[in-house]
Tab-separated table of C-alpha atoms in Angstrom:
chain	number	residue	atom	x	y	z
A	593	MET	CA	179.559	47.810	-126.783
A	594	ALA	CA	177.045	50.678	-126.651
A	595	LYS	CA	173.754	50.287	-128.495
A	596	SER	CA	172.951	53.143	-130.865
A	597	PHE	CA	169.493	54.660	-131.440
A	598	ASP	CA	167.979	57.548	-133.375
A	599	MET	CA	166.276	58.763	-130.216
A	600	ILE	CA	166.532	57.856	-126.531
A	601	VAL	CA	163.724	58.867	-124.178
A	602	ILE	CA	164.367	58.931	-120.425
A	603	GLY	CA	161.100	58.471	-118.560
A	604	ALA	CA	158.003	56.524	-119.657
A	605	GLY	CA	155.278	58.831	-118.388
A	606	PRO	CA	152.662	60.512	-120.613
A	607	GLY	CA	155.360	62.688	-122.164
A	608	GLY	CA	158.028	60.062	-122.649
A	609	TYR	CA	156.031	57.094	-123.903
A	610	VAL	CA	154.070	59.291	-126.336
A	611	ALA	CA	157.328	60.763	-127.679
A	612	ALA	CA	158.671	57.229	-128.150
A	613	ILE	CA	155.552	56.039	-129.991
A	614	ARG	CA	155.449	59.063	-132.301
A	615	GLY	CA	159.152	58.663	-133.025
A	616	ALA	CA	158.639	55.001	-133.931
A	617	GLN	CA	155.689	55.923	-136.165
A	618	LEU	CA	158.024	58.263	-138.056
A	619	GLY	CA	160.543	55.493	-138.644
A	620	LEU	CA	163.025	56.294	-135.877
A	621	ASN	CA	164.830	53.567	-133.943
A	622	VAL	CA	163.747	54.442	-130.395
A	623	ALA	CA	164.780	53.347	-126.908
A	624	ILE	CA	162.946	54.335	-123.737
A	625	VAL	CA	164.399	54.130	-120.219
A	626	GLU	CA	162.143	53.844	-117.162
A	627	ARG	CA	163.277	53.315	-113.573
A	628	GLU	CA	159.975	52.331	-111.970
A	629	HIS	CA	156.561	52.247	-113.699
A	630	MET	CA	155.567	52.245	-117.355
A	631	GLY	CA	153.088	55.094	-117.667
A	632	GLY	CA	154.841	57.217	-115.053
A	633	ILE	CA	153.164	59.076	-112.214
A	634	CYS	CA	150.050	59.964	-114.231
A	635	LEU	CA	148.887	56.422	-114.909
A	636	ASN	CA	150.166	54.887	-111.690
A	637	TRP	CA	149.979	57.542	-108.977
A	638	GLY	CA	148.291	60.611	-110.422
A	639	CYS	CA	145.656	61.443	-113.016
A	640	ILE	CA	144.093	58.015	-113.478
A	641	PRO	CA	143.881	56.464	-109.981
A	642	THR	CA	142.692	59.753	-108.459
A	643	LYS	CA	139.853	59.892	-110.987
A	644	ALA	CA	138.888	56.329	-110.048
A	645	LEU	CA	138.724	57.354	-106.377
A	646	LEU	CA	136.730	60.478	-107.195
A	647	ARG	CA	134.274	58.455	-109.270
A	648	SER	CA	133.563	56.266	-106.224
A	649	ALA	CA	132.992	59.412	-104.138
A	650	GLU	CA	130.706	60.838	-106.820
A	651	VAL	CA	128.561	57.701	-106.887
A	652	TYR	CA	128.417	57.690	-103.067
A	653	HIS	CA	127.323	61.337	-103.119
A	654	LEU	CA	124.568	60.566	-105.651
A	655	MET	CA	123.372	57.592	-103.596
A	656	HIS	CA	122.686	59.994	-100.743
A	657	ARG	CA	120.570	62.075	-103.121
A	658	ALA	CA	118.485	59.074	-104.262
A	659	LYS	CA	115.246	60.506	-102.855
A	660	GLU	CA	115.548	63.572	-105.141
A	661	PHE	CA	115.364	61.251	-108.146
A	662	GLY	CA	112.410	59.212	-106.874
A	663	LEU	CA	114.645	56.376	-105.725
A	664	SER	CA	115.435	54.833	-102.366
A	665	ALA	CA	118.731	53.727	-100.935
A	666	ASP	CA	119.036	52.740	-97.287
A	667	ASN	CA	121.903	51.932	-94.942
A	668	LEU	CA	124.511	53.526	-97.209
A	669	SER	CA	128.117	52.712	-96.501
A	670	TYR	CA	131.440	52.240	-98.239
A	671	ASP	CA	134.434	49.928	-98.047
A	672	LEU	CA	137.544	52.115	-98.286
A	673	ASP	CA	139.796	49.144	-99.055
A	674	ALA	CA	137.531	48.134	-101.935
A	675	VAL	CA	137.463	51.708	-103.256
A	676	VAL	CA	141.268	51.794	-103.230
A	677	LYS	CA	141.506	48.308	-104.755
A	678	ARG	CA	139.375	49.401	-107.711
A	679	SER	CA	141.550	52.488	-108.170
A	680	ARG	CA	144.756	50.445	-108.173
A	681	GLY	CA	143.207	47.956	-110.616
A	682	VAL	CA	142.385	50.742	-113.063
A	683	ALA	CA	145.958	52.040	-112.822
A	684	LYS	CA	147.442	48.560	-113.311
A	685	GLN	CA	145.312	47.911	-116.386
A	686	LEU	CA	146.497	51.079	-118.099
A	687	SER	CA	150.129	50.683	-117.038
A	688	SER	CA	150.317	47.188	-118.535
A	689	GLY	CA	148.759	48.610	-121.696
A	690	ILE	CA	151.769	50.908	-122.151
A	691	GLY	CA	154.053	47.870	-122.221
A	692	HIS	CA	151.930	46.430	-125.020
A	693	LEU	CA	152.203	49.688	-126.989
A	694	MET	CA	155.992	49.619	-126.668
A	695	LYS	CA	156.104	46.105	-128.168
A	696	LYS	CA	153.613	46.990	-130.887
A	697	ASN	CA	155.754	49.948	-131.988
A	698	LYS	CA	159.028	48.001	-131.690
A	699	ILE	CA	160.459	50.357	-129.087
A	700	THR	CA	163.385	49.074	-127.025
A	701	VAL	CA	162.523	49.282	-123.316
A	702	VAL	CA	165.334	49.463	-120.760
A	703	MET	CA	164.300	49.328	-117.100
A	704	GLY	CA	166.752	51.103	-114.848
A	705	GLU	CA	168.209	54.410	-113.636
A	706	ALA	CA	169.580	56.642	-116.390
A	707	SER	CA	172.365	59.217	-116.372
A	708	LEU	CA	174.143	61.216	-119.072
A	709	PRO	CA	177.932	60.750	-118.664
A	710	ALA	CA	178.613	62.760	-121.811
A	711	LYS	CA	176.816	64.400	-124.721
A	712	GLY	CA	174.997	61.769	-126.788
A	713	LYS	CA	175.539	59.025	-124.217
A	714	VAL	CA	173.209	57.406	-121.685
A	715	THR	CA	174.250	54.941	-118.992
A	716	VAL	CA	171.444	52.850	-117.496
A	717	LYS	CA	171.958	51.142	-114.152
A	718	THR	CA	169.885	47.956	-114.421
A	719	VAL	CA	169.503	44.916	-112.180
A	720	LYS	CA	172.016	43.144	-114.452
A	721	GLY	CA	174.583	45.957	-114.403
A	722	ASN	CA	175.227	49.027	-116.502
A	723	GLU	CA	173.947	49.273	-120.050
A	724	GLU	CA	175.411	51.852	-122.440
A	725	LEU	CA	173.269	53.609	-125.061
A	726	THR	CA	174.118	56.326	-127.584
A	727	SER	CA	172.058	58.746	-129.653
A	728	LYS	CA	172.271	62.208	-131.214
A	729	HIS	CA	168.868	62.949	-129.707
A	730	ILE	CA	168.079	62.446	-126.011
A	731	VAL	CA	164.673	63.410	-124.612
A	732	LEU	CA	164.418	64.034	-120.867
A	733	ALA	CA	160.950	63.163	-119.569
A	734	THR	CA	161.668	62.296	-115.941
A	735	GLY	CA	158.701	64.187	-114.514
A	736	ALA	CA	158.369	65.572	-111.012
A	737	ARG	CA	157.489	64.608	-107.460
A	738	ALA	CA	155.735	66.197	-104.500
A	739	ARG	CA	157.432	69.198	-102.948
A	740	GLU	CA	158.106	68.821	-99.221
A	741	LEU	CA	158.524	71.875	-97.020
A	742	PRO	CA	160.833	71.844	-93.968
A	743	GLY	CA	158.939	70.682	-90.899
A	744	LEU	CA	155.981	69.523	-92.985
A	745	GLU	CA	157.613	66.412	-94.427
A	746	ALA	CA	155.408	63.380	-94.994
A	747	ASP	CA	155.863	60.316	-92.806
A	748	GLY	CA	153.142	58.109	-94.319
A	749	ASP	CA	151.408	57.840	-90.956
A	750	LEU	CA	150.078	61.206	-89.823
A	751	VAL	CA	151.315	63.326	-92.742
A	752	TRP	CA	150.697	62.120	-96.297
A	753	THR	CA	151.715	62.999	-99.832
A	754	TYR	CA	149.429	62.161	-102.761
A	755	LYS	CA	150.945	58.661	-102.889
A	756	HIS	CA	149.928	57.921	-99.304
A	757	ALA	CA	146.495	59.448	-99.929
A	758	LEU	CA	145.969	57.111	-102.893
A	759	GLN	CA	146.458	54.088	-100.617
A	760	PRO	CA	145.153	55.369	-97.267
A	761	LYS	CA	145.783	53.186	-94.243
A	762	ARG	CA	142.631	54.578	-92.650
A	763	MET	CA	139.757	56.931	-93.298
A	764	PRO	CA	140.682	60.360	-91.847
A	765	LYS	CA	138.227	61.738	-89.297
A	766	LYS	CA	139.660	65.236	-89.113
A	767	LEU	CA	141.721	66.094	-92.178
A	768	LEU	CA	143.972	69.049	-92.987
A	769	VAL	CA	144.899	69.607	-96.632
A	770	ILE	CA	147.778	72.035	-97.192
A	771	GLY	CA	147.438	73.625	-100.627
A	772	SER	CA	144.344	74.132	-102.772
A	773	GLY	CA	145.697	73.476	-106.233
A	774	ALA	CA	144.290	70.611	-108.295
A	775	ILE	CA	145.920	67.837	-106.221
A	776	GLY	CA	144.974	69.277	-102.835
A	777	ILE	CA	141.403	70.158	-103.687
A	778	GLU	CA	140.738	66.799	-105.370
A	779	PHE	CA	141.812	64.869	-102.285
A	780	ALA	CA	139.902	67.300	-100.073
A	781	SER	CA	136.804	66.663	-102.200
A	782	PHE	CA	137.244	62.876	-102.063
A	783	PHE	CA	137.722	62.528	-98.312
A	784	ASN	CA	135.155	65.209	-97.482
A	785	THR	CA	132.522	63.376	-99.535
A	786	LEU	CA	133.266	60.172	-97.625
A	787	GLY	CA	132.728	61.964	-94.332
A	788	ALA	CA	136.021	63.451	-93.186
A	789	ASP	CA	135.862	66.796	-91.377
A	790	THR	CA	138.045	68.613	-93.901
A	791	THR	CA	140.005	71.873	-93.632
A	792	VAL	CA	141.899	73.347	-96.592
A	793	VAL	CA	144.674	75.880	-95.996
A	794	GLU	CA	145.817	78.047	-98.908
A	795	VAL	CA	148.625	80.624	-98.712
A	796	MET	CA	147.222	82.663	-101.617
A	797	ASP	CA	144.167	84.910	-101.338
A	798	ARG	CA	141.805	82.294	-102.830
A	799	VAL	CA	141.408	78.570	-103.420
A	800	LEU	CA	142.294	77.228	-106.868
A	801	PRO	CA	144.517	80.310	-107.302
A	802	VAL	CA	145.381	79.677	-110.965
A	803	GLU	CA	141.715	79.870	-111.963
A	804	ASP	CA	139.652	82.938	-112.835
A	805	ALA	CA	138.686	84.767	-109.631
A	806	GLU	CA	134.922	84.362	-110.209
A	807	ILE	CA	135.296	80.620	-110.712
A	808	SER	CA	137.420	80.303	-107.563
A	809	ALA	CA	134.830	82.215	-105.542
A	810	PHE	CA	131.963	80.070	-106.866
A	811	ALA	CA	133.858	76.838	-106.168
A	812	LYS	CA	134.701	77.998	-102.635
A	813	LYS	CA	131.024	78.535	-101.836
A	814	GLN	CA	130.210	75.022	-103.057
A	815	PHE	CA	133.025	73.492	-100.990
A	816	GLN	CA	131.764	75.315	-97.910
A	817	LYS	CA	128.203	74.108	-98.568
A	818	GLN	CA	129.604	70.586	-98.524
A	819	GLY	CA	131.063	71.204	-95.067
A	820	MET	CA	134.678	72.047	-95.861
A	821	THR	CA	136.498	74.720	-93.885
A	822	ILE	CA	138.454	76.975	-96.251
A	823	ARG	CA	141.259	79.118	-94.843
A	824	GLU	CA	142.790	81.500	-97.378
A	825	LYS	CA	145.809	83.808	-96.890
A	826	SER	CA	146.965	81.266	-94.331
A	827	MET	CA	150.124	79.262	-93.834
A	828	VAL	CA	150.928	76.120	-91.875
A	829	LYS	CA	154.084	77.103	-89.999
A	830	GLN	CA	154.606	73.954	-87.946
A	831	LEU	CA	153.272	70.450	-87.360
A	832	ASP	CA	153.577	68.907	-83.896
A	833	ARG	CA	153.195	65.165	-84.251
A	834	GLY	CA	151.856	63.185	-81.332
A	835	LYS	CA	150.224	59.828	-80.796
A	836	GLY	CA	147.405	59.610	-83.328
A	837	LYS	CA	147.200	63.360	-83.868
A	838	VAL	CA	148.934	66.333	-85.431
A	839	THR	CA	148.752	69.865	-84.043
A	840	ALA	CA	149.011	72.374	-86.880
A	841	HIS	CA	150.216	75.919	-86.230
A	842	ILE	CA	148.257	77.974	-88.769
A	843	GLU	CA	149.238	81.601	-89.288
A	844	ALA	CA	146.832	84.171	-90.735
A	845	GLY	CA	146.934	87.956	-90.431
A	846	GLY	CA	149.968	87.798	-88.167
A	847	LYS	CA	148.251	85.521	-85.655
A	848	VAL	CA	148.956	81.824	-85.094
A	849	GLU	CA	146.219	79.379	-84.105
A	850	LYS	CA	146.671	75.726	-83.144
A	851	HIS	CA	144.305	73.081	-84.485
A	852	ASP	CA	144.369	69.301	-84.035
A	853	PHE	CA	143.952	66.815	-86.898
A	854	ASP	CA	144.419	63.073	-87.226
A	855	THR	CA	145.675	63.316	-90.817
A	856	VAL	CA	147.456	65.934	-92.929
A	857	ILE	CA	147.849	65.849	-96.720
A	858	SER	CA	150.627	68.067	-98.045
A	859	ALA	CA	149.957	69.303	-101.592
A	860	VAL	CA	152.227	72.326	-101.868
A	861	GLY	CA	153.510	71.862	-105.395
A	862	ILE	CA	156.089	69.747	-107.165
A	863	VAL	CA	159.823	69.653	-107.892
A	864	GLY	CA	161.415	68.320	-111.048
A	865	ASN	CA	163.305	65.006	-111.035
A	866	VAL	CA	166.694	66.384	-112.088
A	867	GLU	CA	168.966	64.623	-109.595
A	868	GLY	CA	171.398	61.939	-110.658
A	869	LEU	CA	171.096	62.600	-114.385
A	870	GLY	CA	174.394	64.485	-114.697
A	871	LEU	CA	172.709	67.444	-116.378
A	872	GLU	CA	174.944	70.195	-114.990
A	873	GLU	CA	178.059	68.246	-115.990
A	874	ILE	CA	177.076	68.240	-119.667
A	875	GLY	CA	175.860	71.860	-119.575
A	876	VAL	CA	172.067	71.526	-119.323
A	877	LYS	CA	170.708	74.553	-117.455
A	878	VAL	CA	168.431	73.864	-114.480
A	879	ASP	CA	166.398	76.612	-112.785
A	880	ARG	CA	164.631	75.808	-109.493
A	881	THR	CA	164.542	72.065	-110.258
A	882	HIS	CA	163.185	72.520	-113.788
A	883	VAL	CA	165.171	72.178	-117.010
A	884	VAL	CA	165.312	75.400	-119.027
A	885	THR	CA	164.126	75.002	-122.638
A	886	ASP	CA	163.029	77.067	-125.619
A	887	ALA	CA	159.565	76.941	-127.227
A	888	TYR	CA	160.515	73.668	-128.933
A	889	CYS	CA	161.680	72.009	-125.664
A	890	ARG	CA	165.345	72.230	-126.695
A	891	THR	CA	167.927	72.770	-123.957
A	892	ASP	CA	171.170	74.723	-124.307
A	893	VAL	CA	172.923	71.466	-125.195
A	894	GLU	CA	172.457	70.381	-128.808
A	895	GLY	CA	170.535	67.122	-129.097
A	896	VAL	CA	169.143	67.232	-125.537
A	897	TYR	CA	165.457	68.056	-125.019
A	898	ALA	CA	163.192	68.249	-121.957
A	899	ILE	CA	159.412	67.809	-121.901
A	900	GLY	CA	156.541	67.603	-119.440
A	901	ASP	CA	156.693	68.450	-115.745
A	902	LEU	CA	160.501	68.487	-115.849
A	903	ALA	CA	160.365	71.480	-118.201
A	904	GLY	CA	158.010	73.530	-116.028
A	905	ALA	CA	154.421	74.748	-115.928
A	906	PRO	CA	151.728	73.980	-116.764
A	907	TRP	CA	152.246	70.648	-115.004
A	908	LEU	CA	149.711	68.658	-116.999
A	909	ALA	CA	149.882	65.226	-118.611
A	910	HIS	CA	148.307	66.370	-121.876
A	911	LYS	CA	150.868	69.160	-122.184
A	912	ALA	CA	153.641	66.575	-121.762
A	913	SER	CA	152.113	64.280	-124.386
A	914	HIS	CA	151.770	67.050	-126.939
A	915	GLU	CA	155.361	68.137	-126.321
A	916	GLY	CA	156.409	64.516	-126.833
A	917	VAL	CA	154.762	64.447	-130.251
A	918	MET	CA	156.312	67.808	-131.159
A	919	ILE	CA	159.813	66.701	-130.186
A	920	ALA	CA	159.584	63.399	-132.088
A	921	GLU	CA	158.444	65.236	-135.209
A	922	LEU	CA	161.234	67.797	-134.808
A	923	ILE	CA	163.839	65.044	-134.498
A	924	ALA	CA	162.386	63.292	-137.558
A	925	GLY	CA	162.910	66.429	-139.642
A	926	GLN	CA	159.368	67.760	-139.666
A	927	LYS	CA	158.286	71.317	-138.795
A	928	PRO	CA	155.775	71.086	-135.921
A	929	HIS	CA	154.181	74.076	-134.223
A	930	PRO	CA	155.418	74.842	-130.694
A	931	VAL	CA	153.059	74.094	-127.820
A	932	LYS	CA	151.354	77.240	-126.511
A	933	PRO	CA	150.815	77.056	-122.737
A	934	GLU	CA	147.850	79.457	-122.896
A	935	SER	CA	146.028	77.049	-125.213
A	936	ILE	CA	146.285	74.092	-122.838
A	937	ALA	CA	143.188	73.360	-120.760
A	938	GLY	CA	143.410	72.818	-117.031
A	939	CYS	CA	140.932	70.434	-115.380
A	940	THR	CA	140.246	69.829	-111.699
A	941	TYR	CA	138.003	66.880	-110.802
A	942	CYS	CA	136.662	68.074	-107.478
A	943	HIS	CA	132.941	68.452	-106.853
A	944	PRO	CA	131.943	70.631	-108.628
A	945	GLN	CA	134.439	70.197	-111.446
A	946	VAL	CA	136.527	73.140	-112.645
A	947	ALA	CA	138.000	73.643	-116.129
A	948	SER	CA	139.607	76.507	-118.018
A	949	VAL	CA	141.677	77.459	-121.036
A	950	GLY	CA	143.411	80.680	-122.007
A	951	TYR	CA	143.504	83.925	-120.064
A	952	SER	CA	141.409	84.802	-117.040
A	953	GLU	CA	139.540	88.105	-117.189
A	954	ALA	CA	142.142	89.720	-114.918
A	955	LYS	CA	145.077	88.374	-116.935
A	956	ALA	CA	143.578	89.539	-120.233
A	957	LYS	CA	143.169	93.053	-118.833
A	958	GLU	CA	146.693	92.941	-117.408
A	959	LEU	CA	147.981	92.126	-120.901
A	960	GLY	CA	146.256	95.233	-122.242
A	961	TYR	CA	143.181	93.744	-123.869
A	962	GLU	CA	139.842	95.500	-123.876
A	963	VAL	CA	137.504	92.628	-123.093
A	964	LYS	CA	133.931	91.506	-123.525
A	965	VAL	CA	132.840	88.976	-120.903
A	966	GLY	CA	129.905	86.569	-121.058
A	967	ARG	CA	128.446	84.346	-118.351
A	968	PHE	CA	125.744	81.724	-118.176
A	969	PRO	CA	124.550	79.818	-115.081
A	970	PHE	CA	123.752	76.104	-114.932
A	971	ILE	CA	120.346	76.962	-113.452
A	972	GLY	CA	119.331	78.289	-116.878
A	973	ASN	CA	120.100	75.016	-118.658
A	974	GLY	CA	117.450	72.283	-119.020
A	975	LYS	CA	119.919	69.372	-119.091
A	976	ALA	CA	121.658	70.597	-115.914
A	977	ILE	CA	118.316	70.823	-114.094
A	978	ALA	CA	117.285	67.344	-115.335
A	979	LEU	CA	120.591	65.942	-114.061
A	980	GLY	CA	120.056	67.573	-110.683
A	981	GLU	CA	123.239	69.596	-111.230
A	982	ALA	CA	121.985	73.181	-111.337
A	983	GLU	CA	124.989	74.713	-109.538
A	984	GLY	CA	127.652	76.072	-111.870
A	985	MET	CA	128.559	78.645	-114.483
A	986	VAL	CA	130.334	79.151	-117.803
A	987	LYS	CA	132.362	82.316	-118.397
A	988	THR	CA	133.937	83.472	-121.647
A	989	VAL	CA	136.399	86.306	-122.279
A	990	PHE	CA	136.779	87.928	-125.718
A	991	ASP	CA	138.973	90.600	-127.250
A	992	ALA	CA	136.490	93.450	-127.768
A	993	LYS	CA	138.359	94.667	-130.853
A	994	THR	CA	138.836	91.423	-132.798
A	995	GLY	CA	136.356	88.965	-131.287
A	996	GLU	CA	139.192	86.531	-130.451
A	997	LEU	CA	138.313	84.027	-127.719
A	998	LEU	CA	140.895	84.896	-125.074
A	999	GLY	CA	139.748	82.519	-122.358
A	1000	ALA	CA	136.980	80.251	-121.113
A	1001	HIS	CA	136.320	79.257	-117.514
A	1002	MET	CA	133.788	76.805	-116.082
A	1003	VAL	CA	132.652	75.319	-112.806
A	1004	GLY	CA	129.979	72.624	-112.526
A	1005	ALA	CA	129.066	69.108	-113.610
A	1006	GLU	CA	131.106	67.626	-116.488
A	1007	VAL	CA	132.897	70.858	-117.359
A	1008	THR	CA	136.143	68.899	-117.754
A	1009	GLU	CA	134.540	67.317	-120.834
A	1010	MET	CA	132.960	70.543	-122.112
A	1011	ILE	CA	136.130	72.658	-122.064
A	1012	GLN	CA	137.547	70.919	-125.129
A	1013	GLY	CA	135.040	72.737	-127.333
A	1014	TYR	CA	136.676	76.035	-126.445
A	1015	VAL	CA	140.155	74.498	-126.778
A	1016	VAL	CA	139.368	73.551	-130.386
A	1017	GLY	CA	137.925	77.014	-130.922
A	1018	ARG	CA	141.153	78.670	-129.765
A	1019	THR	CA	143.285	76.356	-131.891
A	1020	LEU	CA	141.201	77.243	-134.951
A	1021	GLU	CA	141.486	80.949	-134.013
A	1022	THR	CA	137.722	81.124	-133.765
A	1023	THR	CA	136.010	84.444	-133.078
A	1024	GLU	CA	132.673	85.098	-131.445
A	1025	ALA	CA	131.017	85.077	-134.869
A	1026	GLU	CA	131.753	81.393	-135.565
A	1027	LEU	CA	130.785	80.370	-132.035
A	1028	MET	CA	127.465	82.215	-132.282
A	1029	GLU	CA	126.712	80.644	-135.665
A	1030	THR	CA	127.459	77.129	-134.389
A	1031	VAL	CA	124.343	75.052	-133.655
A	1032	PHE	CA	124.715	73.370	-130.261
A	1033	PRO	CA	122.557	70.239	-129.707
A	1034	HIS	CA	119.634	70.322	-127.304
A	1035	PRO	CA	119.298	69.309	-124.552
A	1036	THR	CA	122.976	69.336	-123.594
A	1037	LEU	CA	125.181	71.075	-121.069
A	1038	SER	CA	127.172	72.403	-124.033
A	1039	GLU	CA	124.349	74.842	-124.821
A	1040	MET	CA	125.673	76.932	-121.918
A	1041	MET	CA	128.890	77.410	-123.882
A	1042	HIS	CA	126.824	78.999	-126.663
A	1043	GLU	CA	124.777	81.133	-124.280
A	1044	SER	CA	127.909	82.453	-122.545
A	1045	VAL	CA	129.238	83.667	-125.900
A	1046	LEU	CA	125.894	85.252	-126.726
A	1047	ASP	CA	125.883	86.967	-123.323
A	1048	ALA	CA	129.246	88.602	-124.009
A	1049	TYR	CA	127.641	90.367	-126.977
A	1050	GLY	CA	124.240	91.166	-125.451
A	1051	ARG	CA	122.410	88.382	-127.272
A	1052	VAL	CA	121.823	85.774	-124.537
A	1053	ILE	CA	118.492	83.974	-124.946
A	1054	HIS	CA	117.721	82.008	-121.777
A	1055	MET	CA	118.720	84.462	-119.076
C-alpha cells in the first residue's frame, strides 16, 4: 500500500533538503527521496569540497610569500593525496550532518531512484524493491550534472570532469581547462597555484563571461600574472588522446592550432537531471534539459514544482535553497515572495576571488537605465595593504534617477564575504543615500564598499 505525505521532495541537495526541513517546520508530513548522496552535488562534489581544495592552495600560496610578512618557510612542498583527503573529509562531515537534520525534523528518507508514474504518485526503486508514495505536492530537486560535448567526453584518465578533478589521480604538469565559468576557473586556479602549467580556453570574448566586463578584465590580468595562459574567443574542436598526452585542436580567428597537454578538465556547463523521471508522460514541460516553471517554481502540472539547477539559471546552491523555502511555504498555505534571480549573488573562489549581485554596467544600460558608476581600488584600503592583498576593486552601479543600487561587482581578497552587504541593501531597496549614511568599521575591507558608493556620486574620500 502506498504511503501518503503532504509533500514529497525528489533530490536531497541544497534545494531539496532545505525544502524538506522548511516543510517539516511548518507542520507538513514530508518524505525526501535521494538516489546517491545526502547533501547532493554541492556538499559532496561541488561547492564544499572545492572550497577545501582552494583553501589548501591559498595557504600554499601564502607560504611562498612568507618573506613579505617577515617570516621564513623553507623547502615548501605539498602532498596532493593529503590535500584531497582533507577535502573529502570536509564533504563527508557535512553530508552526514544532513542525515542528522532529517531525523531531527522527522522527515522520512527513502534512498533510491524516483519516477512519477502518474500525477501525485512517486515510485522509488530501492535495494529492497519498489516503494510507492503519494502526495498532492511533489517537488523536483534532482539537480544537474556536467555537460559533455561530442569528442570532448571525459574518460577519467586524460580528460576529467569536476568529479575527477576533485579526486585527481596525479598532479597535472600541463593542464588545459575548457571553459572559464566558476567551475573551470576555480580548478584552473587550484592546479595553477600548485604548479601546473595551466591554459584556459573560453569560447566567449572574455573569461568569467557572466561578470561585469571590468571585473573580468581585472581578473584576467591577475590570472596571467600568476602564469596562466588565457585564450578567449577560442574553441577546442577536437582532442586526440595518446599515451600519457592529449593533443587539443584549438580554433581561434578561423585558424586551428595543436597543443599538447597531459590533462584536460572539461567545464563547459551543466545539463539538468530530467531523465528517467517520467516528466513528459505526466505533462511537465522540459526545455533544453531544464524544467520550465513560473516565478514560484510551479510547473504546468498542478502540484508539481521544480527548484534549483533543474529549473535553470542561475545555477547556484543558495538560489536552490531559497527556492526550497519558498516552495515549502507556498505548499503550507503561506504567501512567500518569489525569488528574484537578479538579487542572487554569484561567487567565484579563484585567486583573486570574484563576487557580484544585480546588473552589470552594460546590462543596466541595455535595460534603459541612466547609470552612475563608482569604483574603489584595494590599493586605497588600509586593511587590504596590511593583509598584503592590495590587488582588487569594488564597483557599484546606481540608477541615476532614483539612486537604486542596480548592481555591485568585486574582485579581490574575501569579496565573496563582502558581497552580502550589497545583497542585503538590494533586498531592503536601499538607495545611495542609506549606503552613504552607513558607518562602516575601520579598518576593514568593507570600507571599500562605502568608498565605491561615494565615488559614484563624486564624494570619494581616499582616492
